[in-house]
Tab-separated table of C-alpha atoms in Angstrom:
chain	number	residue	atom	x	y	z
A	137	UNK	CA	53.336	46.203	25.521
A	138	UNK	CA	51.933	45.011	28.819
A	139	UNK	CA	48.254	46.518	28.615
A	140	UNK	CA	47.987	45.148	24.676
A	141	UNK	CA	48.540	41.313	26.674
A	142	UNK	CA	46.400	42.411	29.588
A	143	UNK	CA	43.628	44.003	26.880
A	144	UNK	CA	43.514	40.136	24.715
A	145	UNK	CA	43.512	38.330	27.793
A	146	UNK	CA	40.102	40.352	29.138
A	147	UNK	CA	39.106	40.517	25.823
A	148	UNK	CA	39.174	36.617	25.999
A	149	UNK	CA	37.094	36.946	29.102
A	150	UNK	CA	34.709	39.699	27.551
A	151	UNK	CA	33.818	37.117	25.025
A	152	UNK	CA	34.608	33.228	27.182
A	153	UNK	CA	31.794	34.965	30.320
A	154	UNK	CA	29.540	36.214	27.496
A	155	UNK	CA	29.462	40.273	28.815
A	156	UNK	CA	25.917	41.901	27.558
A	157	UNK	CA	27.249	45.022	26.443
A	158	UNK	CA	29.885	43.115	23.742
A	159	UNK	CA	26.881	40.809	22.833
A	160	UNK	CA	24.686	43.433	22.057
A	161	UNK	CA	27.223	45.186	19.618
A	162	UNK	CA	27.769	42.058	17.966
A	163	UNK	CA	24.356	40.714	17.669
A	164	UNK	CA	23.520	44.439	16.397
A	165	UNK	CA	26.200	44.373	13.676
A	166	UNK	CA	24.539	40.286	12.583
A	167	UNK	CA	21.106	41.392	12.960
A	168	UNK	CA	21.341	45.031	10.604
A	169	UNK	CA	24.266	43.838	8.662
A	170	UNK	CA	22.360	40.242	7.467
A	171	UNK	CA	19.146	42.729	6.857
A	172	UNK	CA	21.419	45.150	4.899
A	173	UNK	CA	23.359	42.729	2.270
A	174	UNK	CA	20.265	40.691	1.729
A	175	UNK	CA	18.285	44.048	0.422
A	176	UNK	CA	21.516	44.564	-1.485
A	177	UNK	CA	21.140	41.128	-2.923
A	178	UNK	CA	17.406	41.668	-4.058
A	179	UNK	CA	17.933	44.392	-5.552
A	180	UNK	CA	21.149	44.519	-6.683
A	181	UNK	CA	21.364	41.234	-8.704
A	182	UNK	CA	18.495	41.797	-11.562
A	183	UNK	CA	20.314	44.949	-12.513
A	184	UNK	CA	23.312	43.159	-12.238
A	185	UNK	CA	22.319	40.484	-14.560
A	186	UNK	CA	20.243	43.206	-16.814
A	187	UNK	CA	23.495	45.162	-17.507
A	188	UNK	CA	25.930	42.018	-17.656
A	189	UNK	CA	23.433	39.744	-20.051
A	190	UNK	CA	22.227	42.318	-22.576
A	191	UNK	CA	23.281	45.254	-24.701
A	192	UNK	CA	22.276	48.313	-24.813
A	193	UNK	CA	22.876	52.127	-25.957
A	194	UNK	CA	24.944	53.731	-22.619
A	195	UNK	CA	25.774	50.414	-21.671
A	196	UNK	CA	29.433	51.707	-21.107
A	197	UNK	CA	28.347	54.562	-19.474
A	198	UNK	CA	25.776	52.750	-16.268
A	199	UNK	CA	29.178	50.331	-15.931
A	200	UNK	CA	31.474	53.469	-15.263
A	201	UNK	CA	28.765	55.138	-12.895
A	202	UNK	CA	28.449	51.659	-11.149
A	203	UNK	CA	32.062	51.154	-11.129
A	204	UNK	CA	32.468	54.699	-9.653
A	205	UNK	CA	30.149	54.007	-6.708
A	206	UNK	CA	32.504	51.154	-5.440
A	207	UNK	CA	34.517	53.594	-3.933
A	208	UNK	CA	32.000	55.267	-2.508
A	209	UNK	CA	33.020	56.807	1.143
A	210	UNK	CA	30.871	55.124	4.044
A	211	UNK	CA	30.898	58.806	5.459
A	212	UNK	CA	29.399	60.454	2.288
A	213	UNK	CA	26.386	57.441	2.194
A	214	UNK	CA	26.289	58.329	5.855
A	215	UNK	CA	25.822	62.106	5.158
A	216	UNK	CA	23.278	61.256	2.566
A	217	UNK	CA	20.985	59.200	4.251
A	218	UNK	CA	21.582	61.665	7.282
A	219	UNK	CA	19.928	64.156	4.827
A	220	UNK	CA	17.573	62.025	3.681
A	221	UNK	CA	15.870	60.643	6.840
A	222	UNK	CA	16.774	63.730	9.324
A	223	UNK	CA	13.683	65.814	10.175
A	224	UNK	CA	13.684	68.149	7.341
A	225	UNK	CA	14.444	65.242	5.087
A	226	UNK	CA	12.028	63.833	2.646
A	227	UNK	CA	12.032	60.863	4.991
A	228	UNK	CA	11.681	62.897	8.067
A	229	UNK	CA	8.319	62.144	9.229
A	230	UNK	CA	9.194	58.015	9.710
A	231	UNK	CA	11.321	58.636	12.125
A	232	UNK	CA	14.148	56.814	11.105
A	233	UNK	CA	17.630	59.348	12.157
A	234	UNK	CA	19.227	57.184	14.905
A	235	UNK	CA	17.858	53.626	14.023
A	236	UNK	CA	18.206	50.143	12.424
A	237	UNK	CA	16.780	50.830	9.757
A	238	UNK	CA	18.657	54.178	8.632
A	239	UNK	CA	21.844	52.203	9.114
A	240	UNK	CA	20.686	49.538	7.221
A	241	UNK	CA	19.458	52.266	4.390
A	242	UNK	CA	23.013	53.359	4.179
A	243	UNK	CA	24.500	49.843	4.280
A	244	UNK	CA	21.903	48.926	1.353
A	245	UNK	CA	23.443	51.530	-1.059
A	246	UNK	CA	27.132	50.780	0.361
A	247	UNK	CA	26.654	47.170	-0.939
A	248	UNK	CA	24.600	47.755	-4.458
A	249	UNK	CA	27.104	48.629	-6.764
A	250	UNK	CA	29.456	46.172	-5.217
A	251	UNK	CA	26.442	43.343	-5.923
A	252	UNK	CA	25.689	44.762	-9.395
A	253	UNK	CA	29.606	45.135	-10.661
A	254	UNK	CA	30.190	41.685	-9.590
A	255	UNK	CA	26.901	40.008	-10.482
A	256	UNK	CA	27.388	42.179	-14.211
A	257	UNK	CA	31.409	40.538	-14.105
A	258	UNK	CA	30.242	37.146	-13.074
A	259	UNK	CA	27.280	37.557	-16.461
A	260	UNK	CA	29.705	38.946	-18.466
A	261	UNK	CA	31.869	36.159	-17.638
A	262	UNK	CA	30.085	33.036	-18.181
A	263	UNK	CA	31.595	30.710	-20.983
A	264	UNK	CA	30.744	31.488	-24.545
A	265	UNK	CA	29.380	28.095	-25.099
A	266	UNK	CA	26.265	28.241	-22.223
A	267	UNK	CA	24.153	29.710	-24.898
A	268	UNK	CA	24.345	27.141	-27.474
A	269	UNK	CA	24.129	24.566	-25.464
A	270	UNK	CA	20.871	25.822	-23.683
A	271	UNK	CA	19.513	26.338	-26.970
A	272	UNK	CA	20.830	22.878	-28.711
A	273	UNK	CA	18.994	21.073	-25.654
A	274	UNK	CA	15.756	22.833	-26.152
A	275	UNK	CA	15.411	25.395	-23.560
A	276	UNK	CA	12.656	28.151	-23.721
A	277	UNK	CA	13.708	32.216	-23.229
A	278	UNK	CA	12.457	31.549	-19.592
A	279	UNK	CA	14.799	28.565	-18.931
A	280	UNK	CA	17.352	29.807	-20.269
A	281	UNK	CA	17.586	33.089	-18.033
A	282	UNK	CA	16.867	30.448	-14.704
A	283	UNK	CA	19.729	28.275	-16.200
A	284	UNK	CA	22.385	31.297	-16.734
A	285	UNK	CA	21.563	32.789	-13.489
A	286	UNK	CA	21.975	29.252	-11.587
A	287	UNK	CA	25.722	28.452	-13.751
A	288	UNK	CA	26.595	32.124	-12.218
A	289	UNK	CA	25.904	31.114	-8.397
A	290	UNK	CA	29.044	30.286	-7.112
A	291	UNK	CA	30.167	33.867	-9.006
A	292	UNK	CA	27.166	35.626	-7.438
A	293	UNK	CA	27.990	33.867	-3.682
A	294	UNK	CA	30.895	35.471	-4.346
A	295	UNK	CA	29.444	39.079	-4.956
A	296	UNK	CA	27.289	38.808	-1.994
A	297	UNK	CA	29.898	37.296	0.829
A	298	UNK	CA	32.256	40.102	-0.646
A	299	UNK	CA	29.553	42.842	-0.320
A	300	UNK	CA	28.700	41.101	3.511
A	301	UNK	CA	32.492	41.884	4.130
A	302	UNK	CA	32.245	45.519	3.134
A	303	UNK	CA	29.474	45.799	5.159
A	304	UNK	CA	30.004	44.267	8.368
A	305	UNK	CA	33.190	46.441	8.496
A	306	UNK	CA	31.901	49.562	7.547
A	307	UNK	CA	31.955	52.472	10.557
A	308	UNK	CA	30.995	55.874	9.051
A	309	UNK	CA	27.536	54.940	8.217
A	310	UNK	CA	26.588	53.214	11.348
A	311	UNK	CA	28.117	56.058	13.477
A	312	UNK	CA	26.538	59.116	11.318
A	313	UNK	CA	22.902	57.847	10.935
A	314	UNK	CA	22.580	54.999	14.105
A	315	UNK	CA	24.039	57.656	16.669
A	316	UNK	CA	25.854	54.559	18.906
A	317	UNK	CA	23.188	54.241	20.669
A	318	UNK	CA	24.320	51.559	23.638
A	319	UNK	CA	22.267	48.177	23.889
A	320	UNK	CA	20.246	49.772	20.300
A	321	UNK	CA	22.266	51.222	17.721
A	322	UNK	CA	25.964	50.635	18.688
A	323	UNK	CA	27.557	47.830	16.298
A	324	UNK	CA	30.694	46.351	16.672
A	325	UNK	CA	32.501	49.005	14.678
A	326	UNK	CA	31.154	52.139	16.167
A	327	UNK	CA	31.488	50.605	19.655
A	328	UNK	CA	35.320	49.929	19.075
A	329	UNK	CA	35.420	53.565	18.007
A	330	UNK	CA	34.073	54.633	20.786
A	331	UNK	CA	35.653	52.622	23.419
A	332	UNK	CA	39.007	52.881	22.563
A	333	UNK	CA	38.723	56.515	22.941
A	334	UNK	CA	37.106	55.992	26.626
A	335	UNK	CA	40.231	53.853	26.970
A	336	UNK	CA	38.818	50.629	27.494
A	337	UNK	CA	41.013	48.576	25.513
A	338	UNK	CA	39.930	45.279	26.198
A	339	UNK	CA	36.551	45.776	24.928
A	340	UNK	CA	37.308	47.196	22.089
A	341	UNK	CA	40.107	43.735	21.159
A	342	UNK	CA	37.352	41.777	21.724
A	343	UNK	CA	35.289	42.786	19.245
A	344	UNK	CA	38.041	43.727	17.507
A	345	UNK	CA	38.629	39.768	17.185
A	346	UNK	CA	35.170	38.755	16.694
A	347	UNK	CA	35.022	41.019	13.396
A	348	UNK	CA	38.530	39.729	12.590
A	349	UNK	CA	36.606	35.923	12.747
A	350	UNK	CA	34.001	37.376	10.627
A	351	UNK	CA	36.864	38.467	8.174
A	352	UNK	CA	37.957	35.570	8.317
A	353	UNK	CA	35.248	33.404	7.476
A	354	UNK	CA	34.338	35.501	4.946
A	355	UNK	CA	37.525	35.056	3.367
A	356	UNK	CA	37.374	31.165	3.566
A	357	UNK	CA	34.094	31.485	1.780
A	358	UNK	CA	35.249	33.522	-0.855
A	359	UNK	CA	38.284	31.237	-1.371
A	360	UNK	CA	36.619	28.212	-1.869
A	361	UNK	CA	34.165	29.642	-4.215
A	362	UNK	CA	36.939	31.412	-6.084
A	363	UNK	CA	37.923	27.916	-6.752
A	364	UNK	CA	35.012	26.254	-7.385
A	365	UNK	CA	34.069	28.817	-10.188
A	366	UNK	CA	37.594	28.436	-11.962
A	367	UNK	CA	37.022	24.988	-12.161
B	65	UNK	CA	9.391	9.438	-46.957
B	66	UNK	CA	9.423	13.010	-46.713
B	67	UNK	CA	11.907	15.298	-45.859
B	68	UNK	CA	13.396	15.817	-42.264
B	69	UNK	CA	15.339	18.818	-43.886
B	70	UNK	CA	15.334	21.274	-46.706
B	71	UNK	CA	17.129	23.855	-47.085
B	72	UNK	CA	16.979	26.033	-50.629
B	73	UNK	CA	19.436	29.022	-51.442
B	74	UNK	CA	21.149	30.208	-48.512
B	75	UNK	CA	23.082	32.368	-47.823
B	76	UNK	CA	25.659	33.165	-44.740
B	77	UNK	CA	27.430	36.886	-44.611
B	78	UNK	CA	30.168	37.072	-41.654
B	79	UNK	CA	31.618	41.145	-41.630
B	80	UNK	CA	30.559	41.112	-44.860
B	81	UNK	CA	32.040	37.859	-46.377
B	82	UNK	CA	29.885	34.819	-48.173
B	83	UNK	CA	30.736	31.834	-45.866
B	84	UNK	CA	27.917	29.679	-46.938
B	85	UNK	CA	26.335	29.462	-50.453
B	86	UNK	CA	24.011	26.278	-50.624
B	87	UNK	CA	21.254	25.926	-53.415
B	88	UNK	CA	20.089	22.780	-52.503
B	89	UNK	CA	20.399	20.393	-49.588
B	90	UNK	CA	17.818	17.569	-48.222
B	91	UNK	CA	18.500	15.938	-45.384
B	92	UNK	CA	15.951	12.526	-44.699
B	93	UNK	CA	15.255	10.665	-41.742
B	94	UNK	CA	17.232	8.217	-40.745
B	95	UNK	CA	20.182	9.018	-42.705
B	96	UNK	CA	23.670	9.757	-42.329
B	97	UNK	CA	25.228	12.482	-43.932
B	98	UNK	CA	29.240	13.271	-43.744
B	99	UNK	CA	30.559	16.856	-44.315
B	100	UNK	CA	33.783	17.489	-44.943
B	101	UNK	CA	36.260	19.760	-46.425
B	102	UNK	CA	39.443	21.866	-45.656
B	103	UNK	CA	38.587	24.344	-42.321
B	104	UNK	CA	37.269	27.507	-42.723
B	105	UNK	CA	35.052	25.536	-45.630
B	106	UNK	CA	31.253	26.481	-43.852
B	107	UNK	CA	31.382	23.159	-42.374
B	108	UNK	CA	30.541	24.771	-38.183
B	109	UNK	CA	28.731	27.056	-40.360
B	110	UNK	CA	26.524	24.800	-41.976
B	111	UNK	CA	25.920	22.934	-38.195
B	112	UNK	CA	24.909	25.678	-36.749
B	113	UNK	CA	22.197	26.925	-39.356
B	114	UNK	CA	20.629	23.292	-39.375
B	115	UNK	CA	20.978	23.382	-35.729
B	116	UNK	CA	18.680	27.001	-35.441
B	117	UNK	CA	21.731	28.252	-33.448
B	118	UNK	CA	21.837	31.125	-36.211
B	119	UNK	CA	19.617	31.940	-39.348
B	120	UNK	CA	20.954	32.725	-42.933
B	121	UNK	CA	20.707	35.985	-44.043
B	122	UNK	CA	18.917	34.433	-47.198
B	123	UNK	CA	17.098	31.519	-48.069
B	124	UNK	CA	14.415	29.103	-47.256
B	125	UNK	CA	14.911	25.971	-44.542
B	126	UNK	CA	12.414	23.651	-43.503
B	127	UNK	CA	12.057	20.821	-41.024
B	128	UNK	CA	9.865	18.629	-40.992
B	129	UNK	CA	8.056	20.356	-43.587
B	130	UNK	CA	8.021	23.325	-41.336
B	131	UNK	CA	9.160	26.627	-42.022
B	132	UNK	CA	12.930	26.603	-39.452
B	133	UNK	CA	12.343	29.168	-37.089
B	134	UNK	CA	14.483	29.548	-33.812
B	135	UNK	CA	11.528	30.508	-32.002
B	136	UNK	CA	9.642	27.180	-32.954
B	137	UNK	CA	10.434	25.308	-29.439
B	138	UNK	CA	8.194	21.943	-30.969
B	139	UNK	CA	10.696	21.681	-33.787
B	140	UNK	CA	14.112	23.214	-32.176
B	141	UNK	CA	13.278	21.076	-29.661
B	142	UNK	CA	14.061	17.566	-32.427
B	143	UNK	CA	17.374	18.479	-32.977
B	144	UNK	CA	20.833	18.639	-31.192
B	145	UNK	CA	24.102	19.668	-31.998
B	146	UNK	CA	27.401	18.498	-30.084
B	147	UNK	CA	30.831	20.057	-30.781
B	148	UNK	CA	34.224	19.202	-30.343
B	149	UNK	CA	35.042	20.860	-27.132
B	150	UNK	CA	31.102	21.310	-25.392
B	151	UNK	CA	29.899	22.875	-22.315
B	152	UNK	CA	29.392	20.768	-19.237
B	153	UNK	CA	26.448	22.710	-16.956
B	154	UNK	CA	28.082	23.010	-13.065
B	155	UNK	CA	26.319	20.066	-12.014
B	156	UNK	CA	26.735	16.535	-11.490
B	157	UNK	CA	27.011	13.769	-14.594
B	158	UNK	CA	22.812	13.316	-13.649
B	159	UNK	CA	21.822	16.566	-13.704
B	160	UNK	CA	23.856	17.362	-17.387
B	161	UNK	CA	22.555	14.387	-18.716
B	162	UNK	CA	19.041	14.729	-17.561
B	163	UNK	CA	18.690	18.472	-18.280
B	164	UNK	CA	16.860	18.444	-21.251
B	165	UNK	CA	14.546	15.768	-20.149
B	166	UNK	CA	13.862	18.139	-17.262
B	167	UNK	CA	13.220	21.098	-20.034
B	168	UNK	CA	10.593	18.729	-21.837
B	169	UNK	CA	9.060	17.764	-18.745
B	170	UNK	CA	9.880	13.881	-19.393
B	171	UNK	CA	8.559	12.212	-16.158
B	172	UNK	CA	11.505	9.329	-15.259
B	173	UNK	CA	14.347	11.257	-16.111
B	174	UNK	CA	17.100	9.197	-13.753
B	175	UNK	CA	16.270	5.976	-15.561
B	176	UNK	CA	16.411	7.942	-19.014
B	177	UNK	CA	19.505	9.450	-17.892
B	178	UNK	CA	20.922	5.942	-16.570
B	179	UNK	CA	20.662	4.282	-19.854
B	180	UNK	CA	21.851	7.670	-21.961
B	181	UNK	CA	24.959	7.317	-20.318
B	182	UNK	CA	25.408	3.366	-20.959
B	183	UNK	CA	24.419	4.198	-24.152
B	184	UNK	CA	28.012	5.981	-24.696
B	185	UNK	CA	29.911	3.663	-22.037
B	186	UNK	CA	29.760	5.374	-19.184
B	187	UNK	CA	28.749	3.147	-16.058
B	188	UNK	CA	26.017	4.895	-14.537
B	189	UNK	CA	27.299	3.620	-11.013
B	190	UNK	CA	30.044	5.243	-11.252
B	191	UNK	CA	29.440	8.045	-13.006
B	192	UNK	CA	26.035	9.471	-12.595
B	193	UNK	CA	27.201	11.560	-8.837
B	194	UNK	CA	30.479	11.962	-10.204
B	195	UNK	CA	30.722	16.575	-10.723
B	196	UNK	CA	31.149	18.315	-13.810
B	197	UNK	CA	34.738	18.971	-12.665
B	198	UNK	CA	35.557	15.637	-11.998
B	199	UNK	CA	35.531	14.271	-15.515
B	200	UNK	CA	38.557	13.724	-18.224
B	201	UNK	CA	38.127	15.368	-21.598
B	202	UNK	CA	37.061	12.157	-23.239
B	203	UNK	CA	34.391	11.498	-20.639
B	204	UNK	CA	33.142	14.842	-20.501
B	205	UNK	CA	32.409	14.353	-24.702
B	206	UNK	CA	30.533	11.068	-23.586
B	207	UNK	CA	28.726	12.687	-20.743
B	208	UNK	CA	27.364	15.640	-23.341
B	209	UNK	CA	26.782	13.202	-25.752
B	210	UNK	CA	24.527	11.056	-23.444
B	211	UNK	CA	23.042	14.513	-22.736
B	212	UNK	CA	21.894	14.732	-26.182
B	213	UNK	CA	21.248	10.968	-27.064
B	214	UNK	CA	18.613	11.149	-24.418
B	215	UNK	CA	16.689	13.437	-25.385
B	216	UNK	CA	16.042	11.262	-28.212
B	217	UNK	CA	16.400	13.720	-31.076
B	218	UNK	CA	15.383	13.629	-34.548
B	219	UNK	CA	18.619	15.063	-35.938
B	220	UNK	CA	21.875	14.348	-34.338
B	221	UNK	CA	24.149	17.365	-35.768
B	222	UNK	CA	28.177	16.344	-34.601
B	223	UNK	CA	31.212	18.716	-35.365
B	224	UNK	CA	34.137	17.169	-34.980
B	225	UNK	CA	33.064	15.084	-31.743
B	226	UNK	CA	36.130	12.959	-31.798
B	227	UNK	CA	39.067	15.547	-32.615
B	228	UNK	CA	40.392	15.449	-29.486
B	229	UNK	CA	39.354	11.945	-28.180
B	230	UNK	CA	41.565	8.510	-27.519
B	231	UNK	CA	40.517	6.154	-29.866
B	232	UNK	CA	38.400	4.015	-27.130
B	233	UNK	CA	36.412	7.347	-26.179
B	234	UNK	CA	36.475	8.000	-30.158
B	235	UNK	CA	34.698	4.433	-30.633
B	236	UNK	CA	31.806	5.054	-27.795
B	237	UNK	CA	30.922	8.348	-29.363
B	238	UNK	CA	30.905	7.030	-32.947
B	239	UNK	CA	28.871	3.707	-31.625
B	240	UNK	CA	26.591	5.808	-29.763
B	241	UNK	CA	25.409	8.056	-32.597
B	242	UNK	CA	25.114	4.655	-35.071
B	243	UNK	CA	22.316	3.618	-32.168
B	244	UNK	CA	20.323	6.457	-32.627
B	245	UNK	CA	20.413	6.038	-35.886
B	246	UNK	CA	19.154	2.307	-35.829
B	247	UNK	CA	16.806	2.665	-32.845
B	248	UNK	CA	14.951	6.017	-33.420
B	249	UNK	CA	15.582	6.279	-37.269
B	250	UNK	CA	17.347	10.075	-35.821
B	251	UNK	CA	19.489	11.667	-38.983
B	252	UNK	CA	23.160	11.772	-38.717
B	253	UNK	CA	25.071	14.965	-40.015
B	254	UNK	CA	28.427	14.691	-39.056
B	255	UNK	CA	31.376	16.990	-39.686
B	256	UNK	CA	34.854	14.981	-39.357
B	257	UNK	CA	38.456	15.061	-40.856
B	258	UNK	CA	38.043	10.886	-39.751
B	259	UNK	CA	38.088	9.997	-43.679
B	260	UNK	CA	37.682	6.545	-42.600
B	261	UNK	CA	34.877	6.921	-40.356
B	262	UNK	CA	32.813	9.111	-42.392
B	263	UNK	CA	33.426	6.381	-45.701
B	264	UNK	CA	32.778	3.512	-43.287
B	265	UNK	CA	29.522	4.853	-41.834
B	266	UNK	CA	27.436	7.813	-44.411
B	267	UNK	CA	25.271	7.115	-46.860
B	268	UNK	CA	26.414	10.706	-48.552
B	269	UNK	CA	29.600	12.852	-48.140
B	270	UNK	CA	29.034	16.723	-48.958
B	271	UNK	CA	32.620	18.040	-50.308
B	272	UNK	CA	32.719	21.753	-48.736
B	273	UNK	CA	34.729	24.580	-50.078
B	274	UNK	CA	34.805	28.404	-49.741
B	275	UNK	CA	30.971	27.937	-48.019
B	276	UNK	CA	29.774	25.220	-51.533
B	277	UNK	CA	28.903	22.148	-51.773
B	278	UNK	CA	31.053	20.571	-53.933
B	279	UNK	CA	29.852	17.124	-55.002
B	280	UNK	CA	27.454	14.077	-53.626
C-alpha cells in the first residue's frame, strides 16, 4: 500500500512544481481533444437535427446504424483510420500516421454518432406544443428551425459535454494512429499506459487525477443541464 | 364592415372520422364569439382551423377576404391562438413575451413587452427577468397571454384559457382579452365551459355537437 501513498503524494508534486513532460500530455489531450468534439459538433448536429425533426422512408433504419456506432470500439476507429491515413492508404500521401490530426480523425468519428443520437433524442424530444406556438406567434419556416434548435440547447450541451467525456478518455485511438510520441503525440491516456508499464507510478496518478477532474467537471456540467432541461 | 372570417363547407376527417362539418360561419371584426358544447364536440378543432394550425380536408376559408393559407405569413401573422395549458419558450418572461415582436421586426419591443404584461397584471418589475421556470401555472397563462396580446392581433382565438386558473388569474385573462377587443377592435373566439362568462361577454354563442354548429 506504501508506493500507492508515495505515487499520490509525487503525483501531487508532478502537478503542484508544474513537470513538462505531465504538461505536455495534458495540454496534448485539451488541445486535440477540444479540436476533435468541436468537428464532432459541426458536423454531427445538422444530421442530428435532420433525422430527429423530419420523417422519412429508412428513418428507422439510419437510427439503428447510428445507434450501433455508439458502441463502436476506440481500437477498431483506431485500426480504420490507421488504414486510412497509413502510406498505402487513400490518405497516405498527407502524411498524417503518427499525428494530431489522425488522432483527432479518429476522435471525430468516435464522437459523431454519440452527437447525432443525442442531438436526434434531444429533437425528438422537444414538447409537442413548440410547433404551434411558433406558428400561432407568426414565425417563418426559417425561424422556426433557429427557434427549435435554440429550445434544444441545454439538450444539445448535453450531447456535446457527453461526447467531450468519451473523448478525452478514449486510449485506443490515440495510441494506434498518434504512436505516443513524447512532448508531440502522447496524451494523457496513452502516457498513463505507457508509464505504468515503465513503472513510474506517480506519473501515471497524476494524470490519472487530472483526467479524473476532467470527469468530473464534465459530470457537474451534465448534471446541471440535466436539470435545467427537465425543468 | 366586411368580413374578418369566412369559412364555407368544411370539412375535418381524423383516421377517418367527420369531426368538423360547418356550412357556414362569419366571423367580423371586433366581435366576440363563444363556442361551446360537450368535449370531443370540434370545439379545439374548430380553433385550430381558424388559427391555420391545420387545414380542412374540404372547404373554402377566408380572412380578410383572403383565401386562408398557412403559408400566407401577412395574414397568419393577424391571428393568435392560446390554449389551456401553452408552451412557455426557455427564456425569461421578456424574451416570451417579446418573441413575436422580435419575429415581425417591431423596433421597441421591451416597452411593447412592458405594457403586454401589465396588460394581464403582471408587474413588469417584477416579472419581466423572472425565467420560464420560475413562474406558477396561473402566471405562466398570463405571461403567454401577454405574449399574444402584444403582438396586437386581429383575431384572438382562446381554448379554454381559464380551465385551470384561480379565479383572480381567471379575471386578468378574461379582462385582458375584453381590451383587445375595445382598443384594437381584435375578434374574440373563445372556447369555454365558463357559461357565465361566455353569456356575460359574446355577442354570439355557437352550440357544437358531433363537429355542427348547432344554433346562433
Amino acid at each position: 500500500m506504501d508506493y500507492i501513498a508515495e505515487g499520490l503524494v509525487q503525483a501531487l508534486n508532478l502537478l503542484l512544481q508544474g513537470d513538462p513532460e505531465t504538461f505536455s500530455a495534458i495540454w496534448v489531450t485539451l488541445r486535440v481533444s477540444t479540436a476533435s468534439i468541436l468537428a464532432s459538433l459541426i458536423l454531427g448536429i445538422p444530421p442530428g437535427f435532420l433525422l430527429g425533426h423530419y420523417s422519412f422512408a429508412g428513418k428507422r433504419a439510419v437510427r439503428v446504424i447510428v445507434d450501433t456506432l455508439l458502441s463502436l470500439p476506440t481500437v477498431v476507429i483506431g485500426l480504420l483510420v490507421y488504414t486510412l491515413v497509413s502510406r498505402q492508404g487513400p490518405l497516405g500521401e498527407f502524411g498524417l500516421l503518427f499525428t494530431l490530426p489522425a488522432i483527432c480523425i479518429g476522435q471525430t468519428i468516435l464522437g459523431l454518432p454519440i452527437v447525432i443520437a443525442l442531438t436526434a433524442s434531444a429533437v425528438e424530444t422537444l414538447d409537442q406544443r413548440l410547433p404551434a406556438l411558433l406558428s400561432t406567434l407568426g414565425a417563418d419556416r426559417k425561424q422556426m428551425l433557429l427557434t427549435t434548435v435554440w429550445e434544444s440547447r441545454f439538450s444539445l450541451l448535453a450531447a456535446a459535454v457527453t461526447a467531450y467525456g468519451r473523448i478525452v478518455s478514449e486510449v485506443g485511438i490515440s495510441m494506434m494512429v498518434g504512436g505516443n510520441i513524447k512532448w508531440y503525440t502522447r496524451t494523457i491516456t496513452t502516457a498513463i499506459a505507457l508509464e505504468t508499464n515503465k513503472g513510474r507510478f506517480a506519473f501515471g496518478i497524476a494524470l490519472g487525477l487530472v483526467l479524473l477532474l476532467i470527469a468530473f467537471l464534465i459530470n457537474l456540467v451534465l448534471n446541471v443541464l440535466k436539470k435545467r432541461t427537465q425543468v | 364592415m366586411p368580413p374578418l372570417y369566412e369559412l364555407e363547407n368544411i370539412r375535418q376527417v381524423y383516421a377517418r372520422r367527420v369531426v368538423l362539418e360547418i356550412d357556414q360561419m362569419v366571423v367580423y371584426p371586433g366581435e366576440i364569439i363563444g363556442l361551446s358544447g360537450p368535449n370531443g364536440s370540434g370545439k379545439s378543432t374548430l380553433l385550430r382551423i381558424l388559427a391555420m394550425l391545420e387545414s380542412p380536408v374540404r372547404g373554402r376559408i377566408f380572412f380578410s377576404g383572403r383565401p386562408a393559407n398557412p403559408n400566407d405569413l401577412q395574414s397568419r401573422r393577424q391571428i393568435t391562438l392560446l390554449s389551456q395549458s401553452p408552451y412557455l419558450l426557455k427564456r425569461s418572461v421578456l424574451g416570451n413575451v417579446s418573441y413575436g415582436l422580435k419575429l415581425r421586426g417591431i423596433t421597441g419591443k421591451k416597452e411593447k413587452a412592458r405594457a403586454a404584461l401589465s396588460m394581464v397584471g403582471l408587474d413588469p418589475q417584477e416579472f419581466a427577468g423572472r425565467m420560464w421556470y420560475e413562474l406558477s401555472g396561473g402566471e405562466a397563462q398570463r405571461v403567454a397571454l401577454a405574449a399574444r396580446l402584444a403582438i396586437r392581433p386581429g383575431a384572438l382565438l382562446l381554448d379554454e384559457p381559464t380551465a385551470y386558473l384561480d379565479e383572480y388569474s381567471a379575471e386578468r385573462i378574461r379582462s385582458a382579452a375584453l381590451y383587445a377587443v375595445e382598443k384594437w377592435n381584435t375578434a374574440l373566439v373563445l372556447v369555454s365551459h365558463d357559461h357565465a362568462w361566455l353569456g356575460s361577454v359574446c355577442q354570439r354563442i355557437l352550440q357544437m355537437h358531433r363537429g355542427r354548429l348547432q344554433a346562433s
